[in-house]
Amino acid sequence: MIRVGLLGCGNVAEVIASEGTGINITALYDFEHSHAEHLKELTGAPAFKKFEDFLSQDLDIVVEAASVGAVYEHAEDVLMSGKDIVILSVGALADTDFKNRLIKIAEEKNRKIRIPSGAVMGLDNLKIGQISPMSKVLLRTTKSPRSLRIETNEKTLVFSGRADECIKQYPKNINVAVALELATGHDVEVELWADPDIKRNMHEIFAEGDFGDFYLKIKNNPCPQNPATSYLAALSIITLLKNLEKPMIIGT
Ligand SMILES: NC(=O)c1ccc[n+]([C@@H]2O[C@H](COP(=O)([O-])OP(=O)(O)OC[C@H]3O[C@@H](n4cnc5c(N)ncnc54)[C@H](O)[C@@H]3O)[C@@H](O)[C@H]2O)c1
């Protein structure tokens, strides 16, 4: 059974720990040690105070559900130590030099970097953008002003432009745009809206190309413990982990 280490023990990790029946969580790390201790109670896995001790455990894969900063700090070491990594804070990979460095290490070490679908759907077949021309990929994300940490009483366009610029201003909110760029191999235009009337985070994806055109709208339910996090993001990691060892792979 694949041995999983959780790097980051917040909302997403808590859903993985509590709902990921059959997932073999064997080590926990969070720079807020109390968060790791909390998940220790749920999983029985040891919680480490030092990242080095966490990483020296017998793990097959480390699941990052922490922050863009955690990816910068730890992803290279994870791969260097011969473990695969799941990166949920995919905004870190908007930095092309950093992304290429990780890919090089993964190749050298014969390891995989896995990017979950996170808070959206549709990444599977949008990968055709890597082999067939696309003329447009647009992500329109709408969130409450509170989750964007701004104040407004009316629907407001807070950002319009390139994904890599958006992630610099809203590192916690637009991972999806970077995941879309990685999937399609195409620049993604981003519109980020704050809407005081919206109850759930909404992502709309528009794509056009030689294949035809595509539109997807997803309204995300929040995590039970914290409304800021999309439940779907946690479910997408559970699904990814559960499919790793299956003989039949669907929708890649
Ligand atoms: N790709 C997507 O679609 C998608 C969807 C949802 C969340 N996310 C990202 O996933 C990450 C986790 O989300 P969450 O809602 O569980 O966040 P959270 O804030 O609830 O939990 C993050 C945990 O990681 C810990 N942490 C942060 N930086 C760390 C570091 N450098 N080293 C060790 N621990 C660190 C925090 O103490 C916290 O316990 C966030 O970066 C979020 O932006 C991505």
PDB file of C-alpha atoms in Angstrom, residues 54-140:
ATOM      1  CA  PHE A  54       9.354  13.776   8.343  1.00  0.00           C
ATOM      2  CA  LEU A  55      11.183  13.300   5.068  1.00  0.00           C
ATOM      3  CA  SER A  56      13.442  10.558   6.377  1.00  0.00           C
ATOM      4  CA  GLN A  57      10.419   8.293   6.938  1.00  0.00           C
ATOM      5  CA  ASP A  58       9.655   5.451   4.536  1.00  0.00           C
ATOM      6  CA  LEU A  59       7.241   7.332   2.279  1.00  0.00           C
ATOM      7  CA  ASP A  60       6.320   6.754  -1.348  1.00  0.00           C
ATOM      8  CA  ILE A  61       4.616  10.075  -1.928  1.00  0.00           C
ATOM      9  CA  VAL A  62       4.367  13.434  -0.175  1.00  0.00           C
ATOM     10  CA  VAL A  63       1.126  15.371  -0.526  1.00  0.00           C
ATOM     11  CA  GLU A  64       1.688  19.117  -0.348  1.00  0.00           C
ATOM     12  CA  ALA A  65      -1.471  20.874   0.868  1.00  0.00           C
ATOM     13  CA  ALA A  66       0.251  23.775   2.601  1.00  0.00           C
ATOM     14  CA  SER A  67       1.174  26.913   0.653  1.00  0.00           C
ATOM     15  CA  VAL A  68       3.093  28.233  -2.341  1.00  0.00           C
ATOM     16  CA  GLY A  69       5.943  28.954   0.106  1.00  0.00           C
ATOM     17  CA  ALA A  70       6.004  25.322   1.243  1.00  0.00           C
ATOM     18  CA  VAL A  71       6.416  24.160  -2.362  1.00  0.00           C
ATOM     19  CA  TYR A  72       9.404  26.478  -2.787  1.00  0.00           C
ATOM     20  CA  GLU A  73      10.891  25.355   0.516  1.00  0.00           C
ATOM     21  CA  HIS A  74      10.418  21.610   0.283  1.00  0.00           C
ATOM     22  CA  ALA A  75       9.503  20.224  -3.153  1.00  0.00           C
ATOM     23  CA  GLU A  76      13.119  19.885  -4.357  1.00  0.00           C
ATOM     24  CA  ASP A  77      14.096  18.002  -1.179  1.00  0.00           C
ATOM     25  CA  VAL A  78      11.119  15.674  -1.509  1.00  0.00           C
ATOM     26  CA  LEU A  79      12.111  14.694  -5.051  1.00  0.00           C
ATOM     27  CA  MET A  80      15.812  14.534  -4.184  1.00  0.00           C
ATOM     28  CA  SER A  81      14.976  12.077  -1.420  1.00  0.00           C
ATOM     29  CA  GLY A  82      13.429   9.753  -4.020  1.00  0.00           C
ATOM     30  CA  LYS A  83       9.766  10.375  -3.263  1.00  0.00           C
ATOM     31  CA  ASP A  84       6.958  11.443  -5.556  1.00  0.00           C
ATOM     32  CA  ILE A  85       5.102  14.649  -4.755  1.00  0.00           C
ATOM     33  CA  VAL A  86       1.529  15.870  -5.182  1.00  0.00           C
ATOM     34  CA  ILE A  87       1.494  19.666  -5.471  1.00  0.00           C
ATOM     35  CA  LEU A  88      -1.814  21.340  -4.644  1.00  0.00           C
ATOM     36  CA  SER A  89      -0.364  24.862  -4.260  1.00  0.00           C
ATOM     37  CA  VAL A  90       0.361  24.743  -7.960  1.00  0.00           C
ATOM     38  CA  GLY A  91       0.725  28.523  -8.133  1.00  0.00           C
ATOM     39  CA  ALA A  92       4.380  27.945  -7.229  1.00  0.00           C
ATOM     40  CA  LEU A  93       4.861  26.426 -10.688  1.00  0.00           C
ATOM     41  CA  ALA A  94       4.009  29.740 -12.371  1.00  0.00           C
ATOM     42  CA  ASP A  95       7.727  30.378 -11.784  1.00  0.00           C
ATOM     43  CA  THR A  96       9.085  28.700 -14.921  1.00  0.00           C
ATOM     44  CA  ASP A  97      12.677  28.385 -13.688  1.00  0.00           C
ATOM     45  CA  PHE A  98      11.504  26.740 -10.500  1.00  0.00           C
ATOM     46  CA  LYS A  99       9.123  24.428 -12.354  1.00  0.00           C
ATOM     47  CA  ASN A 100      11.853  23.359 -14.779  1.00  0.00           C
ATOM     48  CA  ARG A 101      14.230  22.696 -11.895  1.00  0.00           C
ATOM     49  CA  LEU A 102      11.665  20.410 -10.266  1.00  0.00           C
ATOM     50  CA  ILE A 103      11.038  18.586 -13.539  1.00  0.00           C
ATOM     51  CA  LYS A 104      14.774  18.053 -14.024  1.00  0.00           C
ATOM     52  CA  ILE A 105      15.168  16.575 -10.546  1.00  0.00           C
ATOM     53  CA  ALA A 106      12.107  14.374 -11.069  1.00  0.00           C
ATOM     54  CA  GLU A 107      13.613  13.066 -14.324  1.00  0.00           C
ATOM     55  CA  GLU A 108      16.996  12.445 -12.738  1.00  0.00           C
ATOM     56  CA  LYS A 109      15.461  10.663  -9.766  1.00  0.00           C
ATOM     57  CA  ASN A 110      12.820   8.877 -11.836  1.00  0.00           C
ATOM     58  CA  ARG A 111      10.053  10.373  -9.709  1.00  0.00           C
ATOM     59  CA  LYS A 112       6.695  11.976 -10.531  1.00  0.00           C
ATOM     60  CA  ILE A 113       5.276  15.421  -9.781  1.00  0.00           C
ATOM     61  CA  ARG A 114       1.504  15.048  -9.691  1.00  0.00           C
ATOM     62  CA  ILE A 115      -0.831  18.011 -10.042  1.00  0.00           C
ATOM     63  CA  PRO A 116      -4.354  17.232  -8.848  1.00  0.00           C
ATOM     64  CA  SER A 117      -7.387  18.718 -10.569  1.00  0.00           C
ATOM     65  CA  GLY A 118      -7.942  20.704  -7.383  1.00  0.00           C
ATOM     66  CA  ALA A 119     -10.924  23.042  -7.397  1.00  0.00           C
ATOM     67  CA  VAL A 120     -11.894  22.457 -11.057  1.00  0.00           C
ATOM     68  CA  MET A 121     -12.816  19.743 -13.501  1.00  0.00           C
ATOM     69  CA  GLY A 122     -11.914  19.333 -17.141  1.00  0.00           C
ATOM     70  CA  LEU A 123      -8.108  19.316 -16.890  1.00  0.00           C
ATOM     71  CA  ASP A 124      -8.037  15.779 -18.269  1.00  0.00           C
ATOM     72  CA  ASN A 125      -8.892  16.440 -21.876  1.00  0.00           C
ATOM     73  CA  LEU A 126      -7.761  20.061 -21.918  1.00  0.00           C
ATOM     74  CA  LYS A 127      -4.307  18.463 -22.118  1.00  0.00           C
ATOM     75  CA  ILE A 128      -4.977  18.121 -25.842  1.00  0.00           C
ATOM     76  CA  GLY A 129      -3.775  21.751 -25.933  1.00  0.00           C
ATOM     77  CA  GLN A 130      -0.264  20.312 -25.619  1.00  0.00           C
ATOM     78  CA  ILE A 131      -0.577  18.680 -29.060  1.00  0.00           C
ATOM     79  CA  SER A 132      -3.299  20.626 -30.879  1.00  0.00           C
ATOM     80  CA  PRO A 133      -3.536  24.429 -31.298  1.00  0.00           C
ATOM     81  CA  MET A 134      -5.761  26.386 -28.946  1.00  0.00           C
ATOM     82  CA  SER A 135      -6.683  29.952 -29.745  1.00  0.00           C
ATOM     83  CA  LYS A 136      -8.066  30.931 -26.331  1.00  0.00           C
ATOM     84  CA  VAL A 137      -8.158  29.729 -22.742  1.00  0.00           C
ATOM     85  CA  LEU A 138      -9.955  31.962 -20.249  1.00  0.00           C
ATOM     86  CA  LEU A 139     -10.616  31.382 -16.565  1.00  0.00           C
ATOM     87  CA  ARG A 140     -13.275  33.499 -14.886  1.00  0.00           C
TER      88      ARG A 140
END
